[in-house]
Short mmCIF file of C-alpha atoms in Angstrom, two decimals:
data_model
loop_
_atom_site.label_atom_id
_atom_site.label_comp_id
_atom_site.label_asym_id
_atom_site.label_seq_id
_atom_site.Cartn_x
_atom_site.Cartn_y
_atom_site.Cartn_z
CA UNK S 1 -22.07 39.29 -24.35
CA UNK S 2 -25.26 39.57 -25.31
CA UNK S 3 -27.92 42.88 -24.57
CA UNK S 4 -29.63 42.41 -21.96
CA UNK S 5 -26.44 41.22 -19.86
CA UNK S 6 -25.06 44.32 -20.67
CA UNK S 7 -28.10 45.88 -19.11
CA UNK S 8 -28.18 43.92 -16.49
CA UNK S 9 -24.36 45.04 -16.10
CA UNK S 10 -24.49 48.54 -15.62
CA UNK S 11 -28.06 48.47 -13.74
CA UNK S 12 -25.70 46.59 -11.19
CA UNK S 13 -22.75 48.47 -10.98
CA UNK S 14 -24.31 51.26 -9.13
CA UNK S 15 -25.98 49.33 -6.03
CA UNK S 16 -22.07 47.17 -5.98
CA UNK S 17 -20.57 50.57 -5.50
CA UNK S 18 -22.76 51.89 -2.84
CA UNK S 19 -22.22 48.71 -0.90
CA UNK S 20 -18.92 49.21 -1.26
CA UNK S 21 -19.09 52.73 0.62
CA UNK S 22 -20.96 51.54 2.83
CA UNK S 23 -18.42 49.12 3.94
CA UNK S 24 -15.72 51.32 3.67
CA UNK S 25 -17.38 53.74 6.36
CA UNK S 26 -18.36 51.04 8.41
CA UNK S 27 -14.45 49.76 8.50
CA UNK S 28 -13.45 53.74 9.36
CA UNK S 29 -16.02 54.36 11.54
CA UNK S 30 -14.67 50.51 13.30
CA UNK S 31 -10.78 51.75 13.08
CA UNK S 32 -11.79 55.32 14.55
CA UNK S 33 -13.57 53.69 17.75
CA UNK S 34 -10.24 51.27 17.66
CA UNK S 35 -7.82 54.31 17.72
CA UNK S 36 -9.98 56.17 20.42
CA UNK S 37 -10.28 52.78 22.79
CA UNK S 38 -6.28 52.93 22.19
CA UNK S 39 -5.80 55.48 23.17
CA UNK S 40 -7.95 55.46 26.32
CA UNK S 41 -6.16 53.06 27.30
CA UNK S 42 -3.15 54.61 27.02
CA UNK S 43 -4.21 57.51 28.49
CA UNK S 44 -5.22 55.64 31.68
CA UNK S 45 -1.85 53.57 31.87
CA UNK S 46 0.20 57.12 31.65
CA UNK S 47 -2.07 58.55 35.11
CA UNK S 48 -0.90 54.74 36.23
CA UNK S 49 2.28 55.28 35.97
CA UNK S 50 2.11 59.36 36.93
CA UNK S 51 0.13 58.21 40.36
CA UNK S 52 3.02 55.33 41.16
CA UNK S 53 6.03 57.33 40.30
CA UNK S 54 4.83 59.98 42.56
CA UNK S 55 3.66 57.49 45.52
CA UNK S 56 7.29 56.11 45.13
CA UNK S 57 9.01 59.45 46.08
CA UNK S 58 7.64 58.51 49.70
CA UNK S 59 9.75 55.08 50.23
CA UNK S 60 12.68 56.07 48.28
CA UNK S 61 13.19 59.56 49.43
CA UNK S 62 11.59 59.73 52.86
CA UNK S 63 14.62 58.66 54.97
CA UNK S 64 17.62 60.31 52.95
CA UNK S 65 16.00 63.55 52.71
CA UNK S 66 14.91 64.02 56.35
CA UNK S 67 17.86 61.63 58.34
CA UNK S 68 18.26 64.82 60.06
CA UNK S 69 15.33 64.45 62.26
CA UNK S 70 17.27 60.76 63.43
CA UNK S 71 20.55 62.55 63.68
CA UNK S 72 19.15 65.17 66.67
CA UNK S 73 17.59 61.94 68.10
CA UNK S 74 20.78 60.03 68.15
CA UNK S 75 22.53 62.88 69.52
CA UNK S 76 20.13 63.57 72.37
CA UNK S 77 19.86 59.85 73.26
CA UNK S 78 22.36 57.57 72.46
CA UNK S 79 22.58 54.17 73.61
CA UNK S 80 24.66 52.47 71.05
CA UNK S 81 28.62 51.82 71.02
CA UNK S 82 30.61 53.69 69.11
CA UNK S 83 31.31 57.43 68.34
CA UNK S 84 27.68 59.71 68.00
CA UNK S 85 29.82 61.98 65.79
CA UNK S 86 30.05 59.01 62.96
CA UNK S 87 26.29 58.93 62.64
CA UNK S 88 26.53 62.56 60.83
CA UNK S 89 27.57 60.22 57.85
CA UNK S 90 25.08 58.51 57.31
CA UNK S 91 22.74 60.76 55.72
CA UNK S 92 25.29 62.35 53.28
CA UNK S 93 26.03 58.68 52.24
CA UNK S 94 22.62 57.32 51.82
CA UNK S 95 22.24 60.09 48.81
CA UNK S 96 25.40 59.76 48.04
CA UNK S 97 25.45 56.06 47.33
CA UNK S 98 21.92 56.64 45.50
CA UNK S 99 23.22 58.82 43.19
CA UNK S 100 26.59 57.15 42.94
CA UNK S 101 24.81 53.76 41.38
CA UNK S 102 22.21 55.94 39.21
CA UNK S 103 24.87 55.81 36.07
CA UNK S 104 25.10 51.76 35.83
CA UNK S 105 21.53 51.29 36.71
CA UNK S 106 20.14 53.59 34.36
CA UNK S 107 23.11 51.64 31.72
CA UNK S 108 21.68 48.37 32.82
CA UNK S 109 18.17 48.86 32.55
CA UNK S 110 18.13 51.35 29.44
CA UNK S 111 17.56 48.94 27.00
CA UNK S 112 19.10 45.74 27.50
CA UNK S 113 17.22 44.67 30.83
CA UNK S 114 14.47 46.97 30.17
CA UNK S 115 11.84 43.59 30.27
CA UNK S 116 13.38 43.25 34.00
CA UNK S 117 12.58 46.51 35.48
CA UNK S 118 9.47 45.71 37.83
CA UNK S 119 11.44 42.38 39.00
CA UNK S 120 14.80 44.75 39.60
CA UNK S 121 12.41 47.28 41.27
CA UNK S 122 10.76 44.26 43.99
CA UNK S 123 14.09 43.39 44.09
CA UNK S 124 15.31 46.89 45.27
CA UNK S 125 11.88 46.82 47.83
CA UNK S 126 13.11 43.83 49.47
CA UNK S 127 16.75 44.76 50.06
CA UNK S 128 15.46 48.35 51.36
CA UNK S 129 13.26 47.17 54.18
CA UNK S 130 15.57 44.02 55.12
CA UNK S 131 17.79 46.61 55.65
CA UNK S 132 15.54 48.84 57.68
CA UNK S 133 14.72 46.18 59.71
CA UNK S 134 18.41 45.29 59.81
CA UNK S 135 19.02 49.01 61.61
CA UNK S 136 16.61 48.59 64.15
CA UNK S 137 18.59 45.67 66.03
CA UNK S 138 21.73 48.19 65.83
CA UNK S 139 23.66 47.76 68.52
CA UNK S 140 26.99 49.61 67.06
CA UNK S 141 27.56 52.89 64.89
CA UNK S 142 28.82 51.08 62.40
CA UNK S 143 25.37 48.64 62.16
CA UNK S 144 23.66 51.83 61.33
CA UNK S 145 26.08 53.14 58.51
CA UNK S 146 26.38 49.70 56.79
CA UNK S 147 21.84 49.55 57.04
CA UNK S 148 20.87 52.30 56.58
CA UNK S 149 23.55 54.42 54.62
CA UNK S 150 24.63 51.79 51.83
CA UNK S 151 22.26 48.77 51.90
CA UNK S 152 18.99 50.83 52.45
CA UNK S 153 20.51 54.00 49.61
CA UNK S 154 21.12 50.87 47.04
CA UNK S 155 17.55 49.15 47.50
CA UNK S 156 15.85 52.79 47.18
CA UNK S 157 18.58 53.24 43.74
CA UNK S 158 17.09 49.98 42.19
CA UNK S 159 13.52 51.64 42.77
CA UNK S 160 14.07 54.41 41.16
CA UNK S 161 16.53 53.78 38.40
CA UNK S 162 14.30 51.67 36.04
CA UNK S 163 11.12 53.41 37.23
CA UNK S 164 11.92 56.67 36.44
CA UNK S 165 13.37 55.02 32.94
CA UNK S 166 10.22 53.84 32.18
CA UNK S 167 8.00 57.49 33.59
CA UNK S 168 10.65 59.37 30.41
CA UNK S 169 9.06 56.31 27.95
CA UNK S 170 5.22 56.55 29.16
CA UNK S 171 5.59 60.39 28.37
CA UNK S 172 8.24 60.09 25.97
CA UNK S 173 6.16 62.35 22.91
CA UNK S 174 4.03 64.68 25.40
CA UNK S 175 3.88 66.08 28.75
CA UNK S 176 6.94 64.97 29.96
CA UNK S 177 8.14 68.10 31.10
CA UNK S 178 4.76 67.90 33.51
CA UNK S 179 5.38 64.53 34.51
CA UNK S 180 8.90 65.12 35.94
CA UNK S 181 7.36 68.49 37.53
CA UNK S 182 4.54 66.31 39.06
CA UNK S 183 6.81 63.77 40.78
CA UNK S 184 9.55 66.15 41.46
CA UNK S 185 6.83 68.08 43.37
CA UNK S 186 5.74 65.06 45.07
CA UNK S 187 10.02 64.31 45.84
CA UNK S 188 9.54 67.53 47.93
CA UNK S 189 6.16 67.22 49.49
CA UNK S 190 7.78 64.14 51.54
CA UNK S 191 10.60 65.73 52.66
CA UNK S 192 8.13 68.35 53.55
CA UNK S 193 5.92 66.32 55.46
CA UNK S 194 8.01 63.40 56.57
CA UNK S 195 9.91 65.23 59.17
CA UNK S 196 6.79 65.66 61.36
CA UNK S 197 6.05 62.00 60.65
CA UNK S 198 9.81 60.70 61.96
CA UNK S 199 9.55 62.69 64.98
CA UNK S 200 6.19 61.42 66.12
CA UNK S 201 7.26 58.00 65.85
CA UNK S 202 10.67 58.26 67.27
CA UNK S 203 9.16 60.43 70.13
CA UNK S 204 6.09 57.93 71.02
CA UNK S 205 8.21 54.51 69.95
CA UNK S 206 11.73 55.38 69.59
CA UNK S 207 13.93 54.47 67.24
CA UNK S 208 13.95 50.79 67.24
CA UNK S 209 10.31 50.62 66.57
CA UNK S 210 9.99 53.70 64.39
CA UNK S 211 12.30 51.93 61.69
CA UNK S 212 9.80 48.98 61.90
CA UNK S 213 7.56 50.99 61.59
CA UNK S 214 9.24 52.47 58.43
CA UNK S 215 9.85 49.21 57.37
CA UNK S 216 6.42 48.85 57.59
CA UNK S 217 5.47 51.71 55.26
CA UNK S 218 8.15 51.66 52.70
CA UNK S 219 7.05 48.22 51.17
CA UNK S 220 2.82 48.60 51.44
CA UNK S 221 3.91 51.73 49.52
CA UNK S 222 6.57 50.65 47.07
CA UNK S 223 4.93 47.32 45.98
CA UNK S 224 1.51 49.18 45.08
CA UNK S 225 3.25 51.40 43.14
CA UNK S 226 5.35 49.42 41.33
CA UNK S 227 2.75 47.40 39.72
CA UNK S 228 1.06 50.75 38.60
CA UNK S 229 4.40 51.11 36.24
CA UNK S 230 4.46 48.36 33.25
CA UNK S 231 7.55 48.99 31.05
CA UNK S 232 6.56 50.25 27.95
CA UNK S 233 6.05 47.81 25.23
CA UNK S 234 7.95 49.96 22.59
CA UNK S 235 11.12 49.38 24.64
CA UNK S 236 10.01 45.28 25.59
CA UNK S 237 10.01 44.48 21.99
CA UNK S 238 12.90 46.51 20.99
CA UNK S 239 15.11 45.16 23.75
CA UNK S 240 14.50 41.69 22.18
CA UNK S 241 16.38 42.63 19.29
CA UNK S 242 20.20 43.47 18.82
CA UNK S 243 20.65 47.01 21.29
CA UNK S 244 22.55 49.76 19.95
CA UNK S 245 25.54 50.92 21.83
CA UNK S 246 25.84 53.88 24.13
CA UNK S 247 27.42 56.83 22.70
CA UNK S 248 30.52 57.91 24.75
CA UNK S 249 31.99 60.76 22.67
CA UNK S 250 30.82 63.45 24.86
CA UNK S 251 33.52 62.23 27.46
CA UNK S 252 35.47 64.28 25.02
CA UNK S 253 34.26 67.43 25.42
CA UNK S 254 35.31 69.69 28.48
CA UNK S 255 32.22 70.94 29.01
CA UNK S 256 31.13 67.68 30.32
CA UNK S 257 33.70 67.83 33.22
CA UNK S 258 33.01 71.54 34.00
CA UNK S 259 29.70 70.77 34.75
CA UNK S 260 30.41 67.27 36.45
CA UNK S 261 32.90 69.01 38.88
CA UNK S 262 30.48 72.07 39.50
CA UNK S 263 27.61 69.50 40.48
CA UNK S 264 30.24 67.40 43.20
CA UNK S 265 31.97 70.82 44.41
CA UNK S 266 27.87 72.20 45.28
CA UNK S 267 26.60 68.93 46.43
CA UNK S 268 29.41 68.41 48.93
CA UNK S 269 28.13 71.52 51.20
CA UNK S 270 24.24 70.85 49.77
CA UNK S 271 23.66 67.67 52.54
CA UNK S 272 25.65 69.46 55.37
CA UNK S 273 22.46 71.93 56.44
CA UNK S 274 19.76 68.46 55.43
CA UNK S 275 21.78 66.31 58.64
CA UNK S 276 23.20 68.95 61.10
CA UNK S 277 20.23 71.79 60.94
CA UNK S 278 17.92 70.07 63.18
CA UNK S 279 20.82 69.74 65.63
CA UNK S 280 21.83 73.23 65.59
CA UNK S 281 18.77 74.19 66.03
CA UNK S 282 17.98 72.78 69.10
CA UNK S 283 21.79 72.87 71.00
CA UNK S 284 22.54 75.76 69.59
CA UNK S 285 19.96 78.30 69.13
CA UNK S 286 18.22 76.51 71.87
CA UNK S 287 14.94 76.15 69.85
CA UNK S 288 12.18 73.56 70.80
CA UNK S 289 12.20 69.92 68.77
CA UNK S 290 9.23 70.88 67.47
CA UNK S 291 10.74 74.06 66.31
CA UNK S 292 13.86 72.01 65.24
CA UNK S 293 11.37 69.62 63.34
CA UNK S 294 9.56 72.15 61.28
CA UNK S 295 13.31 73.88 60.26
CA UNK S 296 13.21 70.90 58.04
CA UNK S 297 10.37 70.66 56.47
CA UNK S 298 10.53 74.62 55.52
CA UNK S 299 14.06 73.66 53.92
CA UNK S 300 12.66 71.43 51.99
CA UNK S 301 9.05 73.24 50.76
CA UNK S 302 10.61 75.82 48.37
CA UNK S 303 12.01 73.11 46.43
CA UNK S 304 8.49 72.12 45.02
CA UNK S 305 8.45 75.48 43.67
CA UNK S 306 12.12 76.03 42.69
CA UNK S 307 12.72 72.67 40.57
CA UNK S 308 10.25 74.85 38.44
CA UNK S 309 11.72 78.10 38.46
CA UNK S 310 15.00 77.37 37.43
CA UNK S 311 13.78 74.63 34.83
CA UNK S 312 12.03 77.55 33.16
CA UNK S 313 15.01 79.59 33.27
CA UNK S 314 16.78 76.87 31.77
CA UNK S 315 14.53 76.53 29.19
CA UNK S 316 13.03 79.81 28.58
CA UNK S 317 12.97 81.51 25.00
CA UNK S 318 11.80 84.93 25.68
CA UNK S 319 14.74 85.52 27.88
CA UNK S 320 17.69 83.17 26.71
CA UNK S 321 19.58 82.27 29.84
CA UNK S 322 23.10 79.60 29.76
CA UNK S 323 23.28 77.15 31.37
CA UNK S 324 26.52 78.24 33.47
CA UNK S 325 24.25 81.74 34.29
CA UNK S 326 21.27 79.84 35.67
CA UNK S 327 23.55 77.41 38.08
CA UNK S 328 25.71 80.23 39.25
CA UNK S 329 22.25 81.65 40.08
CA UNK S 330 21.62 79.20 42.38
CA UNK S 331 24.76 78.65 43.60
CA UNK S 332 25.93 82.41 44.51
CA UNK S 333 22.49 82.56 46.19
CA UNK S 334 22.56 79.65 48.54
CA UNK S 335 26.43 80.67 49.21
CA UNK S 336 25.28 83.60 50.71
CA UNK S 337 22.37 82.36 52.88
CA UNK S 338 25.01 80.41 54.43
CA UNK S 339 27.42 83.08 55.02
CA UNK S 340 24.89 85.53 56.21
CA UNK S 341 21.56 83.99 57.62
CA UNK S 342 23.11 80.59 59.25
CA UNK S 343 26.73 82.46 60.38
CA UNK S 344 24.71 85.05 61.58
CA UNK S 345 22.29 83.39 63.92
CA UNK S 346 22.42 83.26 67.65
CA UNK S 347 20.59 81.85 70.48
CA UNK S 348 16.84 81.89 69.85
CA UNK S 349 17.38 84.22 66.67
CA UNK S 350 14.56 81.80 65.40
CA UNK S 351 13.86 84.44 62.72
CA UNK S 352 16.98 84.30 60.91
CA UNK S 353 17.01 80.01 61.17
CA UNK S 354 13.48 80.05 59.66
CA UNK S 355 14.90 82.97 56.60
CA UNK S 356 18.11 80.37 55.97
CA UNK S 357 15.99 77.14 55.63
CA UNK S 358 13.82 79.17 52.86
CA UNK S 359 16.13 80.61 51.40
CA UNK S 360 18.97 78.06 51.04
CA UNK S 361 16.29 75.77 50.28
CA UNK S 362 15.01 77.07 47.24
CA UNK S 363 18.49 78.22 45.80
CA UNK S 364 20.25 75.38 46.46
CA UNK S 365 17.08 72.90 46.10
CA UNK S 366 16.91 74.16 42.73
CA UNK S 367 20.63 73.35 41.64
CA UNK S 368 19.60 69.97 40.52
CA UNK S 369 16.74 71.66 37.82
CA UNK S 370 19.46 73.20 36.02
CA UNK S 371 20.86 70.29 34.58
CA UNK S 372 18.37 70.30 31.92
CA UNK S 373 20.12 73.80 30.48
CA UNK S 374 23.34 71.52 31.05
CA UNK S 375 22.50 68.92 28.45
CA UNK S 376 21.01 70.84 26.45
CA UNK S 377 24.26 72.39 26.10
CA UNK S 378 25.93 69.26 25.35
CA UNK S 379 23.74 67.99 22.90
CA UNK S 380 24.46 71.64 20.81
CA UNK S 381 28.25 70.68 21.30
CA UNK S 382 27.17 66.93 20.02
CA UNK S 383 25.01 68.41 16.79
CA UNK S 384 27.79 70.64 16.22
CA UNK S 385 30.65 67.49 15.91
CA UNK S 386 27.47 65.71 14.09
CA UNK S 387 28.09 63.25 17.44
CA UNK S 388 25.36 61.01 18.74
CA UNK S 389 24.36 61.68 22.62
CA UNK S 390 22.38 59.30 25.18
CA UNK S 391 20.61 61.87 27.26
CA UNK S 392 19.12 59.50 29.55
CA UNK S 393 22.97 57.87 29.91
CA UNK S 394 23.76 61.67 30.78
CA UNK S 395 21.40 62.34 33.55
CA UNK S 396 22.91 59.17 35.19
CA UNK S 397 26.02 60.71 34.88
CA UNK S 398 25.42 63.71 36.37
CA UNK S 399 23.58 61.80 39.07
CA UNK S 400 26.94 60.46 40.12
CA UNK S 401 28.72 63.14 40.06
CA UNK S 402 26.42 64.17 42.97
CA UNK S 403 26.48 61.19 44.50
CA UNK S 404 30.51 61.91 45.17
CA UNK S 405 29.68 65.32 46.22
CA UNK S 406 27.34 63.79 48.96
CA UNK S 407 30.08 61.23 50.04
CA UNK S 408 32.82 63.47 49.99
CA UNK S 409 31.09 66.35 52.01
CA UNK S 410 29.73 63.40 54.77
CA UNK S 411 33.43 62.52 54.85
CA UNK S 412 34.26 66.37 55.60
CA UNK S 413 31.46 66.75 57.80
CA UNK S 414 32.61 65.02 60.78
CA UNK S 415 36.78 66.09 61.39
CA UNK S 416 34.78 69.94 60.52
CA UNK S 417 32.43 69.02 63.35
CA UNK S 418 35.02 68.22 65.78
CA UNK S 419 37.75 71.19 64.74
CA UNK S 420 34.91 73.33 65.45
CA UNK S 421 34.11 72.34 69.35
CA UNK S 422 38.16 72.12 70.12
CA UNK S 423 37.77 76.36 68.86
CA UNK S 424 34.27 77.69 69.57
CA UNK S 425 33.77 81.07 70.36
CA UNK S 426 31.35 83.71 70.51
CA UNK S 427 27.61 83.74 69.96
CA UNK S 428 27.43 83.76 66.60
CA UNK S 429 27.06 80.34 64.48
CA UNK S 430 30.81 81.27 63.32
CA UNK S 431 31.98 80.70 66.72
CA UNK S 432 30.20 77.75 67.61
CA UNK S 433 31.18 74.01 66.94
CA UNK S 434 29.11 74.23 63.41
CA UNK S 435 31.27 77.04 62.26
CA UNK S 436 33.87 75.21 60.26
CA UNK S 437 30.52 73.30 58.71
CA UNK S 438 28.76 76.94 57.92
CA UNK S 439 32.27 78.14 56.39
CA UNK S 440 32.61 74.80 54.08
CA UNK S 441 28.58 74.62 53.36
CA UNK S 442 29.18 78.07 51.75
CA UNK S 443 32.12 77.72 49.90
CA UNK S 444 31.23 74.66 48.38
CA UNK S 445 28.12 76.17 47.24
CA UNK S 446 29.81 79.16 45.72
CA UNK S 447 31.66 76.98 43.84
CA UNK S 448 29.08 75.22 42.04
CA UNK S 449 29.19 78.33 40.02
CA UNK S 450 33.00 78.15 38.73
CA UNK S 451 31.71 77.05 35.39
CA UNK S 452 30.83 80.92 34.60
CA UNK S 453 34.63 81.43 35.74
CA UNK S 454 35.61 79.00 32.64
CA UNK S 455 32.96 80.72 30.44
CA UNK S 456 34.56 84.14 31.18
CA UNK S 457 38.01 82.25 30.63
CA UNK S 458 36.89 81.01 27.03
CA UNK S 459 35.67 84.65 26.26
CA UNK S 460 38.87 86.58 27.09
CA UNK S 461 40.35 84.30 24.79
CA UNK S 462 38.67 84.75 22.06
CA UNK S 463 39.03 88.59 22.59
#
């Protein structure tokens, strides 16, 4: 090489590197705005999917939290054939066959059919209002409980088993804690609001055209918000590829059927005061249906706020609470706003109807919050055994073990109902025909606590 290419060389290098740089910022400055546009996006599809989970609570909770308000209807006017006393069933079984499918549909839909969700979800839309619709040609008991208790409860359980799947994914790093508090909030603003919306219609239309009506309502609502909720594409492309099984070992553990048997023992008496309060209310402590109406909707306020308090005293640090302390909380609690607010009351003892609904309400509202403490508990148990655990498999677990409690306690409901007008006496709601309801409402709900019993069993051992 000669000189003056070697000058010409090095007089170049310096303007080649300074392109260089230049590009180099350009390309960071072009992945930066990439990342941000991202994540805008992603940003906006999580308030999507926040805004249609919580605009779903309205079609898949509206009727099976607040069938009371049709229960007092179809006991002041009945027109169909069959026993009246049979409709008390319906209610308890329309949660109870929600929660009783949660297990497989959350199996189903974890991973494997995870691309099928919004399909599965229309799918669960159209078999809820054909069934709706179905209920309002009733002209038998029986036309009610198949429509509205099983084929309405497992169209509203394909809703909201892959949607709420895919709300733990969109906030699967961040916020989820909020999330679930947002639409769990929203679960109990509609059975805080629907009451007043059922008796308006049943009142100007009656019930054949209210459940049009509701027919009506339940899909303009629940195919808007579907769309809003895309399965996340993490879980699309990974359900493409071979899916990892579902760990079962916690089956093994005790704890696991503690808790499970806890959760159906409190559930059982948990839908009793949700379809016969209303009634009481107005045959018993001779209260208006307005009066009757608005029972429900305080029963179900405090649960906005008590899905948060006993979440945080699941989870709080400062002040470490067990699991089996925080649901015998809520259990004892509720067991004794049944013993001595609903026993207690008396014809148009208002007052003391109006403390229950509060007060039951948020204790035993709350009951369902504390199964976060629960598996936290079991996946300790699981780290400790060095045992893998499908927490999302476990919530649909526990579901079903409520969904039994809700069936069973329907079951209970109605022989209760009719042992108690063969033997009413007195004034009080003891010695009326919902006092063998009060008596099992309360015991039940005592017993959601017994896994502190077990926990005081393990420690004398060890002593």
């Amino acid at each position: 090489m000669t000189r003056n290419e070697g000058i010409s060389l090095r007089e170049s290098l310096p303007s080649d590197v300074g392109e260089q740089e230049h590009h180099d910022t350009e390309q960071n400055v072009s992945n930066l705005d990439q990342a941000e546009q991202r994540q805008w996006v992603s940003n906006r599809k999580r308030v999507c999917v926040l805004v249609g989970s919580a605009v779903l609570q309205l079609p898949i909770w509206g009727f099976a939290m607040n069938y009371g308000v049709f229960q007092e209807y179809y006991s002041g006017r009945w027109t169909l054939r069959g026993s009246r006393e049979v409709t008390g069933i319906i209610g308890t079984t329309s949660n109870g066959v929600m929660y009783l499918s949660m297990p497989f549909l959350f199996a189903l839909f974890t991973k494997r059919w995870a691309c099928r969700r919004q399909t599965a979800a229309l799918c669960g839309t159209a078999l809820t209002c054909i069934s709706f619709l179905l209920s309002s040609f009733s002209t038998h008991v029986w036309h009610l409980v198949a429509t509205q208790g099983v084929m309405a409860a497992l169209g509203c359980a394909l809703i909201y088993s892959p949607m709420t799947l895919s709300l733990g994914e969109w906030f699967n790093t961040s916020n989820r804690a909020m999330a679930y508090g947002v639409v769990l909030s929203c679960k109990n603003i509609v059975g805080s609001a629907c009451p007043f919306l059922f008796r308006a219609l049943l009142d100007r239309y009656g019930f054949r055209v209210a459940l049009r009506l509701w027919t009506a309502i339940a899909a303009g609502t629940s195919i808007l918000a579907i769309f809003l909720i895309p399965t996340h594409p993490s879980t699309i492309s990974s359900s493409t590829h071979q899916t990892r099984r579902i760990p079962w070992q916690f089956l093994k553990h005790q704890t696991f059927y503690i808790y499970s048997i806890a959760i159906i023992l409190q559930s059982s008496g948990y839908g009793i005061p949700q379809t016969y309060l209303n009634t009481y209310a107005h045959e018993v402590t001779l209260l208006s249906q307005t009066s009757a109406t608005l029972l429900l909707t305080l029963f179900n306020i405090p649960g906005i706020v008590s899905s948060s308090f006993f979440g945080y005293l699941s989870d709080n640090k400062r002040f470490s609470f067990s699991a089996t302390t925080v649901t015998s909380i809520s259990a004892v609690s509720s067991a004794l706003s049944a013993f001595l607010l609903w026993g207690l009351t008396s014809q148009g003892s208002m007052a003391l109807l109006v403390l229950f609904s509060i007060t039951f309400g948020f204790f035993a509202g709350g009951y369902s919050a504390t199964w976060g403490g629960v598996i936290n508990e079991l996946e300790c148990e699981a780290a400790e055994r060095n045992e893998a655990i499908d927490t999302g498999m476990l919530y649909g677990l526990l579901n079903g073990a409520r969904g039994i409690g809700y069936v069973s306690g329907g079951l209970a409901g109605v022989p209760l109902l009719k042992a108690g007008s063969t033997s009413s006496v007195g004034s009080f709601g003891y010695g009326t025909t919902f006092g063998p309801l009060i008596i099992f409402t309360g015991l039940s709900s005592v017993f959601g606590s017994w896994g502190l019993l077990w926990k005081w069993k393990k420690l004398l051992h060890l002593v």
